[in-house]
Structure formats: C-alpha cells, structure tokens
Short mmCIF file of C-alpha atoms in Angstrom, two decimals:
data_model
loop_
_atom_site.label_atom_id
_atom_site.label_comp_id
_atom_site.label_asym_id
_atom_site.label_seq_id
_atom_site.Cartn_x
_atom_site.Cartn_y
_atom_site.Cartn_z
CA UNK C 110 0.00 0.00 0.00
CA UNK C 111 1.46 3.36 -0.87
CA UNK C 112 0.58 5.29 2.13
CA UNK C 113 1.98 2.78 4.92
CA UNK C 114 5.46 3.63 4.49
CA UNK C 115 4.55 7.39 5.14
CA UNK C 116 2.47 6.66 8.73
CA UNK C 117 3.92 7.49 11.73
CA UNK C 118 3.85 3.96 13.29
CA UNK C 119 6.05 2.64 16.46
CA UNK C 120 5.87 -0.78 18.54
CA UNK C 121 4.62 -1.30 21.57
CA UNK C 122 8.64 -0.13 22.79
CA UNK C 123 8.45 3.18 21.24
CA UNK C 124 10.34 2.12 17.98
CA UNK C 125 9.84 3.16 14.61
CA UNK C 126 8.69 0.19 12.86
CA UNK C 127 9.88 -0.77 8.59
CA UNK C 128 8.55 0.17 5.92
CA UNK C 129 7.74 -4.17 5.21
CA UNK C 130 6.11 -4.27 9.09
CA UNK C 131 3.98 -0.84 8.14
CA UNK C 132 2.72 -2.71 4.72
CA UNK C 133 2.02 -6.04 6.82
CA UNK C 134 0.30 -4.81 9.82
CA UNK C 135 -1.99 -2.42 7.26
CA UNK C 136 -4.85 -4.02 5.37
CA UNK C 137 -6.76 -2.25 2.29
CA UNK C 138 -9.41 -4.23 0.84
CA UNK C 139 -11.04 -2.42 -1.96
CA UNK C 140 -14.11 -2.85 -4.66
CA UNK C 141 -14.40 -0.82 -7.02
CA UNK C 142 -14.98 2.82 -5.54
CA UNK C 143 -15.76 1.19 -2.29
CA UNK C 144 -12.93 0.24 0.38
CA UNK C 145 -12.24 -0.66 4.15
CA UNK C 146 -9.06 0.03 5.64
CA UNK C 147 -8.04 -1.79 8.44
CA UNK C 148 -5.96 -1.21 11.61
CA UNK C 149 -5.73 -2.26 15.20
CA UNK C 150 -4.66 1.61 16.25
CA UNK C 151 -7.37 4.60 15.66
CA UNK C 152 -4.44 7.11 15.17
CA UNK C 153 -3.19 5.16 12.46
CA UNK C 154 -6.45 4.78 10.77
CA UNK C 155 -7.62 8.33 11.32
CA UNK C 156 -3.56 9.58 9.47
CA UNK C 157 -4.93 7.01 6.76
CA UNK C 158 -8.06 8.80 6.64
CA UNK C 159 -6.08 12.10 6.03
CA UNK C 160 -3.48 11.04 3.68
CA UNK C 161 -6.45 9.91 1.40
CA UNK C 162 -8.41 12.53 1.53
CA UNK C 163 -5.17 14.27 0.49
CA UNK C 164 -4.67 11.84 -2.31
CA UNK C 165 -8.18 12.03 -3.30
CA UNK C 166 -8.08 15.59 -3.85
CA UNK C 167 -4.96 16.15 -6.03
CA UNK C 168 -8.03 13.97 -8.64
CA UNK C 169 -10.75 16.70 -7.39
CA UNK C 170 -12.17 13.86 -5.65
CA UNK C 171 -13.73 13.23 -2.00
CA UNK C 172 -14.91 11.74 0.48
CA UNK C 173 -18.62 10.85 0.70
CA UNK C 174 -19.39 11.79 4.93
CA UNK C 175 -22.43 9.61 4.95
CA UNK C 176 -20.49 6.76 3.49
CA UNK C 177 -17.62 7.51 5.54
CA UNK C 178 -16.95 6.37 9.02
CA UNK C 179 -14.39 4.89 11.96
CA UNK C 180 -15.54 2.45 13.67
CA UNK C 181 -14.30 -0.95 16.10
CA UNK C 182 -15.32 -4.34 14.91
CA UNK C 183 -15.41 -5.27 18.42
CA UNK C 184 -15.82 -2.32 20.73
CA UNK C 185 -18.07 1.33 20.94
CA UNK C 186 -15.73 4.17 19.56
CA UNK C 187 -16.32 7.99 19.51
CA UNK C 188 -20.26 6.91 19.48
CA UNK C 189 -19.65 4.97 16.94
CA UNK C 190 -21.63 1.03 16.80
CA UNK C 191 -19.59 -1.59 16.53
CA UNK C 192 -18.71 -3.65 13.36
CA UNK C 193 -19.48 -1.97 9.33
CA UNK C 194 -21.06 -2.53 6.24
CA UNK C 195 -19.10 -3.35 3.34
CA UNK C 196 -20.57 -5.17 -0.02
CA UNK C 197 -24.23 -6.00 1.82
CA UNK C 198 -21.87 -8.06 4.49
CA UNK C 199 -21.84 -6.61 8.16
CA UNK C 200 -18.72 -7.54 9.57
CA UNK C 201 -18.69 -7.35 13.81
CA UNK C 202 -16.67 -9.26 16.09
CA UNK C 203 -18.80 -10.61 19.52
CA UNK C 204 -17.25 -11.28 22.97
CA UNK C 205 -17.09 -15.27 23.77
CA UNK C 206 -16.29 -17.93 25.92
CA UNK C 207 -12.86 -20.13 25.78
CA UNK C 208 -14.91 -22.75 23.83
CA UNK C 209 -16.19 -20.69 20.77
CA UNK C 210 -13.78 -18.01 20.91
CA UNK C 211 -11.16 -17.41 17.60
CA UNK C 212 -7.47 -18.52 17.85
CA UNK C 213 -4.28 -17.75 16.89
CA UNK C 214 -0.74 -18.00 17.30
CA UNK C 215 -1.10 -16.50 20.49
CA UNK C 216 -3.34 -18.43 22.05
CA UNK C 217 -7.22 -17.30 22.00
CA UNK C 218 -8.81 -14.02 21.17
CA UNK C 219 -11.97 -13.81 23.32
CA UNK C 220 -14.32 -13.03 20.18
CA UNK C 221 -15.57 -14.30 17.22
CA UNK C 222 -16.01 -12.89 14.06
CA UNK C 223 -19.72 -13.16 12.91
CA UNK C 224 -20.60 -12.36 9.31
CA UNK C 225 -24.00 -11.40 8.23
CA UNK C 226 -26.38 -10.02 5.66
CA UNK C 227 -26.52 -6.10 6.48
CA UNK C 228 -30.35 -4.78 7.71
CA UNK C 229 -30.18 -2.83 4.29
CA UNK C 230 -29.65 -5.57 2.02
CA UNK C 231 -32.74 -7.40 3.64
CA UNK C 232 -34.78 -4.58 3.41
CA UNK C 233 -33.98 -3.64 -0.37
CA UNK C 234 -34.43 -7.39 -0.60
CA UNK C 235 -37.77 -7.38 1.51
CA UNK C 236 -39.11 -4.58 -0.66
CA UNK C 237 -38.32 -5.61 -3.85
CA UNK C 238 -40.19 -9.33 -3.05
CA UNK C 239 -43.16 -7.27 -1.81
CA UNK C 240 -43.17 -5.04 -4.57
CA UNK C 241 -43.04 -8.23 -7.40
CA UNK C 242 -46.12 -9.79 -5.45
CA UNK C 243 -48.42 -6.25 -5.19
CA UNK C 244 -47.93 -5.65 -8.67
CA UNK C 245 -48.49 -9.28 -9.58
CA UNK C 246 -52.11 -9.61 -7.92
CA UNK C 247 -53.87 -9.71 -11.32
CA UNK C 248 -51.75 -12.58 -12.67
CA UNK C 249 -51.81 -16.60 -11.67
CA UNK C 250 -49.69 -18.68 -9.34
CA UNK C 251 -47.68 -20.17 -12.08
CA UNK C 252 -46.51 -16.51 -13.18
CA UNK C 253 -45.52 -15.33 -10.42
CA UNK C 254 -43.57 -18.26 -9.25
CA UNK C 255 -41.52 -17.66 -11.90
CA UNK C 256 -40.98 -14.41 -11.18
CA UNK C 257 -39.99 -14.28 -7.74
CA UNK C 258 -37.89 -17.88 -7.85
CA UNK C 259 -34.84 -15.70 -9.75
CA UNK C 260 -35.08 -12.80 -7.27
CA UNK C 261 -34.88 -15.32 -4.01
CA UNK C 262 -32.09 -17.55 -5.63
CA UNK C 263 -30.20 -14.58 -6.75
CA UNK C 264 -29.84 -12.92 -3.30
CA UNK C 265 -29.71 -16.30 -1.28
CA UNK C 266 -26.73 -17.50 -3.30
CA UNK C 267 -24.80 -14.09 -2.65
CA UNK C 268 -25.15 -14.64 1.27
CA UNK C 269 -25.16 -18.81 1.04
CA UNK C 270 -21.41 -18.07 2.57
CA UNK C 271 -21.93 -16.41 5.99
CA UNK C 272 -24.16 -16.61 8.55
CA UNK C 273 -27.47 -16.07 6.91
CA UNK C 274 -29.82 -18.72 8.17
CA UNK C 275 -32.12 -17.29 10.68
CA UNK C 276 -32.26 -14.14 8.64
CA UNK C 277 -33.39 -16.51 5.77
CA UNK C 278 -35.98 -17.95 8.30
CA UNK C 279 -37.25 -14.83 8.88
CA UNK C 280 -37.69 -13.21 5.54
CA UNK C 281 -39.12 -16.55 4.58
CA UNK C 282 -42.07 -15.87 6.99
CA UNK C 283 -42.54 -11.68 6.24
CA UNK C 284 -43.04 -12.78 2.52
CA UNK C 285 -45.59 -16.02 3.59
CA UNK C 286 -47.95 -12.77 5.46
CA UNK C 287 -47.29 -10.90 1.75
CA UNK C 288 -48.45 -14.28 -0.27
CA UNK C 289 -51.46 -14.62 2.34
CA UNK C 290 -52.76 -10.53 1.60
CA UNK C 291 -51.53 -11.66 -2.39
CA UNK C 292 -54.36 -14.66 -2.02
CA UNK C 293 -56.81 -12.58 -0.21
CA UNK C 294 -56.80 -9.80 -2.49
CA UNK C 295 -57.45 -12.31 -4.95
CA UNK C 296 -60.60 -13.75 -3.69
CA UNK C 297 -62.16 -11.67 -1.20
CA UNK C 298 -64.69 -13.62 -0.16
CA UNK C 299 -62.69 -16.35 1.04
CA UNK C 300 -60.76 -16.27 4.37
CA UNK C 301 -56.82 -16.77 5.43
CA UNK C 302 -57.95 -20.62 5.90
CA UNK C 303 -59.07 -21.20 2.33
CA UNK C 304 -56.04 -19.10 1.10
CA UNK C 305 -54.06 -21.52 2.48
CA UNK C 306 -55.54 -24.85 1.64
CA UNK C 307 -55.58 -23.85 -2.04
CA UNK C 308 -52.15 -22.24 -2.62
CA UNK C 309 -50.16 -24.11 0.18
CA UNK C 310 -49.43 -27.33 0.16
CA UNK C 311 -47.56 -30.40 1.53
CA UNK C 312 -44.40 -30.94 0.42
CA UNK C 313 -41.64 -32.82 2.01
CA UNK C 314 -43.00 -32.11 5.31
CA UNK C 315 -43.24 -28.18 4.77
CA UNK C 316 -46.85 -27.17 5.27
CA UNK C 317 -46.29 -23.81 3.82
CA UNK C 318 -44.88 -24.60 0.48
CA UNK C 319 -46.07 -22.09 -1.80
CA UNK C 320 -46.98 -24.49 -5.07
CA UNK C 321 -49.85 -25.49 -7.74
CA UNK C 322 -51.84 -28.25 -7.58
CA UNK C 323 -50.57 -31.43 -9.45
CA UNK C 324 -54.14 -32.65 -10.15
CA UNK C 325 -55.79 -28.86 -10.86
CA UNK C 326 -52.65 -26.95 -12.39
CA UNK C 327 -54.44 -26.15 -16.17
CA UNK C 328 -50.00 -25.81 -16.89
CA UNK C 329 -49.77 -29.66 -15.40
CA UNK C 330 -52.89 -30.75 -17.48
CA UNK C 331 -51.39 -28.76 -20.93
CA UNK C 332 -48.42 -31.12 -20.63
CA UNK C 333 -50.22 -34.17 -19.57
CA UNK C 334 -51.70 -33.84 -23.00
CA UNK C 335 -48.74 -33.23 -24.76
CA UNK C 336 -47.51 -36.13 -23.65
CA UNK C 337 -44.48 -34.83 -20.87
CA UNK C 338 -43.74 -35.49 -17.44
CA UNK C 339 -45.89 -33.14 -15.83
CA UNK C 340 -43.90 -31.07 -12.40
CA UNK C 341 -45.46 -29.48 -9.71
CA UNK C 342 -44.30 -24.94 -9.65
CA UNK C 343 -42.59 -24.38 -6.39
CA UNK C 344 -41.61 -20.96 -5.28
CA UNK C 345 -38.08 -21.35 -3.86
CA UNK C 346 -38.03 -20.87 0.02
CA UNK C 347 -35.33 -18.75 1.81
CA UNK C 348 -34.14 -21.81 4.06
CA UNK C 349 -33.58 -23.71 0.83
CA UNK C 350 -30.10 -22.71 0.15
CA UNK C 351 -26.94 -24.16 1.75
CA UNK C 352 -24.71 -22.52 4.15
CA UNK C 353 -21.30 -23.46 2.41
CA UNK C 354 -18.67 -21.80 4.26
CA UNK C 355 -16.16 -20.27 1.76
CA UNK C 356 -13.05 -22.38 1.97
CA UNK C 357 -9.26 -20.81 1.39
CA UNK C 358 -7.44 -21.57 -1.28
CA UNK C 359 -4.66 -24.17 -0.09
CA UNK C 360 -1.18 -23.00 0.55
CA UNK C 361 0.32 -21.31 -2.91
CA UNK C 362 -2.46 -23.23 -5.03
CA UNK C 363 -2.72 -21.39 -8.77
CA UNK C 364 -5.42 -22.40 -11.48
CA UNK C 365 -2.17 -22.87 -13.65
CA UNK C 366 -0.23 -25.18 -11.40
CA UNK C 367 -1.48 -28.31 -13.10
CA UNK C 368 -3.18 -30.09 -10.37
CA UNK C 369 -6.64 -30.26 -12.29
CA UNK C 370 -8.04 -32.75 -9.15
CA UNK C 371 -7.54 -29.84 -6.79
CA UNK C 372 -9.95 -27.23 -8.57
CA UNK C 373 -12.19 -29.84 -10.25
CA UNK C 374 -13.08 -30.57 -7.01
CA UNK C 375 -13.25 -27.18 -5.53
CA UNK C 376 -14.98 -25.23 -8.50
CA UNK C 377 -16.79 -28.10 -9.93
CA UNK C 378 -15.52 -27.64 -13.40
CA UNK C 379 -12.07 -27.32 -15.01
CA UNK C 380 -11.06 -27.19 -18.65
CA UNK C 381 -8.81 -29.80 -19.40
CA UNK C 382 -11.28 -32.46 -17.38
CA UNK C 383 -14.77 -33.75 -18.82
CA UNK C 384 -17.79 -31.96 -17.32
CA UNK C 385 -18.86 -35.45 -15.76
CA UNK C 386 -15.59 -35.82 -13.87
CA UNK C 387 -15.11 -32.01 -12.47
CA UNK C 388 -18.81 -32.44 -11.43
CA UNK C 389 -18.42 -36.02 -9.23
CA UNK C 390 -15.29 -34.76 -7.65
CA UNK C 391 -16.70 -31.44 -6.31
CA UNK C 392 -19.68 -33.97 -5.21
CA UNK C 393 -17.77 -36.32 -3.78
CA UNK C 394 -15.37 -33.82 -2.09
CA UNK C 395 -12.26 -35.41 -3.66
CA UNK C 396 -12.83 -38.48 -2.19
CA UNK C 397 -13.31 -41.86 -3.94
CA UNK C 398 -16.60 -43.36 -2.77
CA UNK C 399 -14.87 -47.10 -2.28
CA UNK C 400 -11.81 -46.83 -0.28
CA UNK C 401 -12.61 -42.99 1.04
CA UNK C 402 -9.11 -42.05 0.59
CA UNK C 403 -8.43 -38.59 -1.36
CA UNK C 404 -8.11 -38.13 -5.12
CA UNK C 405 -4.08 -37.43 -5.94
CA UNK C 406 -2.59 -35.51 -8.65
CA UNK C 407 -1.62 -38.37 -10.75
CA UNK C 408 -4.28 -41.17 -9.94
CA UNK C 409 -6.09 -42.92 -12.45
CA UNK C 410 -9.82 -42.31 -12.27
CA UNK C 411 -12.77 -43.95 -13.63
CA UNK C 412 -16.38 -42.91 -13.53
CA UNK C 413 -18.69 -46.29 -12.20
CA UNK C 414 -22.43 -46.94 -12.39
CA UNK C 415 -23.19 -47.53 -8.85
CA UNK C 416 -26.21 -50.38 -10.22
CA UNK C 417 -24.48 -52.18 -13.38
CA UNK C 418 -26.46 -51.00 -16.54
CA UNK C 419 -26.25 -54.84 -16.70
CA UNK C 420 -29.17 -54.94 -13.85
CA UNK C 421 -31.35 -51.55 -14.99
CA UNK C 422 -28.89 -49.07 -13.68
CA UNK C 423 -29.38 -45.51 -14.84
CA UNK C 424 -27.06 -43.51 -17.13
CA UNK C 425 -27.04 -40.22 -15.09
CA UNK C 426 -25.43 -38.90 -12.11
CA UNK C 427 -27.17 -40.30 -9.39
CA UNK C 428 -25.87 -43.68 -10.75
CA UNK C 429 -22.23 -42.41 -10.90
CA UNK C 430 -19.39 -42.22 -8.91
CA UNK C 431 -15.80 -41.39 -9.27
CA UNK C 432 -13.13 -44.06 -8.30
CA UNK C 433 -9.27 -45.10 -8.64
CA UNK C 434 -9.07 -47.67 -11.31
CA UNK C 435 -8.35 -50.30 -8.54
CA UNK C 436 -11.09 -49.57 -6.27
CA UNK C 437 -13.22 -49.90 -9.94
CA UNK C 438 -12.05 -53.29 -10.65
CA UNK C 439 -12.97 -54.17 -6.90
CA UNK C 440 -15.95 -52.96 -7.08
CA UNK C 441 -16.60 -54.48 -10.40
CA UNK C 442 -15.49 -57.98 -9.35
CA UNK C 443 -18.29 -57.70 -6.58
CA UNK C 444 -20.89 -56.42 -8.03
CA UNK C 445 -21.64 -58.82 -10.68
CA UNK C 446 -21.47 -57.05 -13.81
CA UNK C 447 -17.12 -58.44 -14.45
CA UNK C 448 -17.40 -59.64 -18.17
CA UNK C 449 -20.58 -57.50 -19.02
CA UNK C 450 -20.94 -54.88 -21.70
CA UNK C 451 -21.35 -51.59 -20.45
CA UNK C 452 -20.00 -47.83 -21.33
CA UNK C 453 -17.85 -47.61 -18.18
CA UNK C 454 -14.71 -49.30 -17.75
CA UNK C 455 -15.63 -52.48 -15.95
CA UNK C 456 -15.13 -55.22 -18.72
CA UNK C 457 -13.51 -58.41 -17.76
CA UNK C 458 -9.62 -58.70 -19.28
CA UNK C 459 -8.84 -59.99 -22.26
CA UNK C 460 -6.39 -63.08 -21.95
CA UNK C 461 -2.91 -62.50 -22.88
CA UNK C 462 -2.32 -63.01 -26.45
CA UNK C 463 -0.04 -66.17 -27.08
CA UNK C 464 3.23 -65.05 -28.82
CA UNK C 465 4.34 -67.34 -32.09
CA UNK C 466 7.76 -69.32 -31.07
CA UNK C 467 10.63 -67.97 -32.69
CA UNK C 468 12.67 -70.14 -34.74
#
C-alpha cells in the first residue's frame, strides 16, 4: 500500500517500525470505488483517513461523509456502533467464551467474528419481493412463481457463505404474510384458511410450500396432454439454500499449477477435465466413494455406475461415482457385472495373447 510507508507507526517499545512491518500490519481491501481500511490503532487509521483525503483531492475527488466512518469491529468508539457494512456483508466481532472463541498463534482471542447479511440488504431485498407480489395480484400462481424464484435464488446465493440462516428464516415468513394478503386480495370472499388450503401445500413435510396443484394446475394438465412429465411450480423458500462456508485456497495453489483434481473438485468444473468428472469430484469432495481415501494428482480415475447397466442401472449422475481404477475393478469384481458390456470401464480382461515361437 502506498501510504503505509509514510504513517507514523512505532511498537509497543516506542520504535519506529519498517517500511515491510507498516505494509504487513496495514490491510486495504477495496471494490471498485468502495474500500475498508483496516488497523488495530485509531491514530493510524484516522492519518490514513487524512493522507487519502489528500490523495483524493490532487483527482478533485472526495470523500462521501455519509459513506464515511471509523468504527471498532469489536468495541463502541467515539459513538460509533460496533462492526461496518461493506458489499451488503456486516462484519462485527462478539465477545465469547474459551470454547467458541477465535485462535491464533497467540493463544485465544476472546471473540468471534460473525458475518452477516446487512439490515439494508434485507430490506432492499424485503421490498423488492413485496413489490413483485403487489404488482403481480392480477396474474396466476404459475406466473408469479416464476418471477420471484430468480429474485430469491439470486440474493440467497450471494449470502449462502456467511451466517445467513435465521435471517433466511425470517424473511421466509414476512413474505408467507405478503403471499397470504396476495391470495386474499385475490378472492375476497374467502378467508386466510381457504387461502391456504388452495395455494399451500404439503411438500416434504413443509406445510407452507407455496406451489400449484398437481391434479388442478391447467399448466400440469397442458403437458399431460402433450404427452411430458408433468412437475409441480414451487416458489423457492429462503431456508432452501446451503450454508457453504467459503473455503481458502490451499497453501500457494494457482489455477495454472497443473493439479486439475484440486480445482475440479473445488470449482466443480475445469477445462482440461470432462464436465462429468469435475462435477463427481466437487460432489464427492475429492474423495473416492470405495476406499474414502483422497483423489491425488496423478491417480487414475474412472467414472462407475453404482447399479451395473447390466441390472437396470441408470445412465445419469445419481448412478455415478468417481473411483481409482483399482477400487473400480474391486468394485466391479463384486458387483456382478465383471465380463458385461457396459459404457464404463468395468469389462472383464482380455487373456494374454499367445506369442508365435521364434525359430
């Protein structure tokens, strides 16, 4: 960072600190024209404060004040709340007990670092759901199912890395009440109990799945007649997502290092491996479903039909798995499909050819 090496910083002794422990102990993390700078000592953050502003105006540039503020991730400063907004994300640290509290080298910290949606995002969120279904109350089920379903997926996925699921819960239920006033607005001369028998249903032991009919749905019946598998419109619930915590990259890791089982099974695809491989590894977690042992950089994998296409087994991926070539032909030997024809890899050897005697 430019500006460390001009800061007035000392150690705890009274020494001047390097330039290389100014740049470490400093942390910019910018996006676009939005950026958090980061520092355990307020003197140091408020001369970083000035030396931008500085550097800002030199390009006839400022500060915005509302969007500007200093602030403790763990502790009340100058009136100031603790933790900030940055991207949607509010970032605060809590105080905590020896048994959930963070580590480091130095033994534990006495907080934790909680991550969450920001009250914003969920209210520009909030709004824009409630807006879709009051300007959707002359249209059908099916319609606006398909409009909201992008809108909740969308913002879910963006948050499906931090600690989002009790504010999923609750959105879930403000925008239930919204579907309710949607149903009564649409027949007024029913009550909240009929609203819910006809446009809630059962499914998978959610009572308050907002779906069509299967037997009633006129979309169901059109493709009944057309001859296709007819599927029931779900609108995608909140709670639906995963929490997948976001995962560091391992040691000095690079996309162009080579090691294709590494990111296959990280990112789920990779371009010098087949879709259907990249796919079962980030499944599997880079672990071969026989043995349980982790893919290496170098191992020879095979894709396997967990039921032999030789006894009705399915071609698609909840029939496949990834193994090492020797777990296959283990597996294969067991299973009893050794010496049948099928696309995977599991034919019995040939016998050795017999060589001609030389004369």
């Amino acid at each position: 960072m430019g500006i460390a090496p001009n800061i007035d910083m000392k150690r705890l002794d009274g020494t001047q600190m390097s330039g290389r422990d100014k740049i470490k102990s400093l942390s910019l993390i910018r996006y676009a024209d939005d950026f958090v700078v980061l520092h355990e000592d307020l003197e140091v953050i408020k001369l970083c404060k000035v030396k931008i502003e500085e550097w800002l105006s030199d390009l006839s540039l400022e500060l915005k004040p509302s969007k500007t503020r200093i602030s403790h991730t763990l502790n009340q400063v100058e009136d100031e709340k603790p933790g900030f907004n940055f991207l949607g994300f509010n970032i605060r640290q809590f105080p905590v007990g020896k048994y959930q509290s963070g580590k480091n080298r130095r033994g534990l910290l006495g907080f934790k670092t909680i991550i969450t949606p920001s009250k914003e995002s969920q209210k520009r969120h909030y709004h824009k759901v409630s807006e879709v279904i009051k300007m959707s109350r002359g249209i059908d089920q099916v319609t606006l199912i398909k409009k909201l379903n992008p809108i909740i997926r969308g913002w879910c996925n963006y948050y499906s890395t931090v600690v989002s699921e009790k504010i999923f819960s609750r959105i879930w239920h403000l925008v239930v009440h919204k579907l309710l006033k949607w149903g009564l607005h649409r027949h007024r001369n029913k009550g909240r109990r009929w609203i819910q028998s006809k446009y809630f249903h059962t499914v998978g032991g959610d009572n308050w799945t907002f779906s069509t009919r299967e037997d009633k749905n006129p979309l169901i019946l059109r493709k009944a007649r057309r001859g296709k598998q007819p599927k029931r419109q779900t609108l995608r619930q909140h709670s639906d997502t995963d929490i997948i915590r976001h995962v560091k990259v391992k040691g000095n890791a690079s996309p162009y290092d080579g090691d294709w089982v590494y990111w296959s099974t990280r990112m789920g695809n990779h371009p010098e491996v087949p879709k259907r491989v990249s796919t079962l590894l980030k499944r599997q977690k880079g672990k071969c479903s026989h043995c349980g042992s982790y893919f290496k950089d170098g191992d020879s994998l095979e894709v396997d039909h967990i039921v032999p296409k030789s006894k009705g087994g399915k071609n698609k991926y909840d029939n496949w798995q990834l193994l090492h070539r020797h777990c296959h032909d283990t597996k294969t030997a067991k299973d009893g499909s050794l010496g049948n024809k099928s696309t995977c890899n599991s034919g019995k050897p040939k016998p050795p050819v017999k060589s001609e005697p030389e004369f």
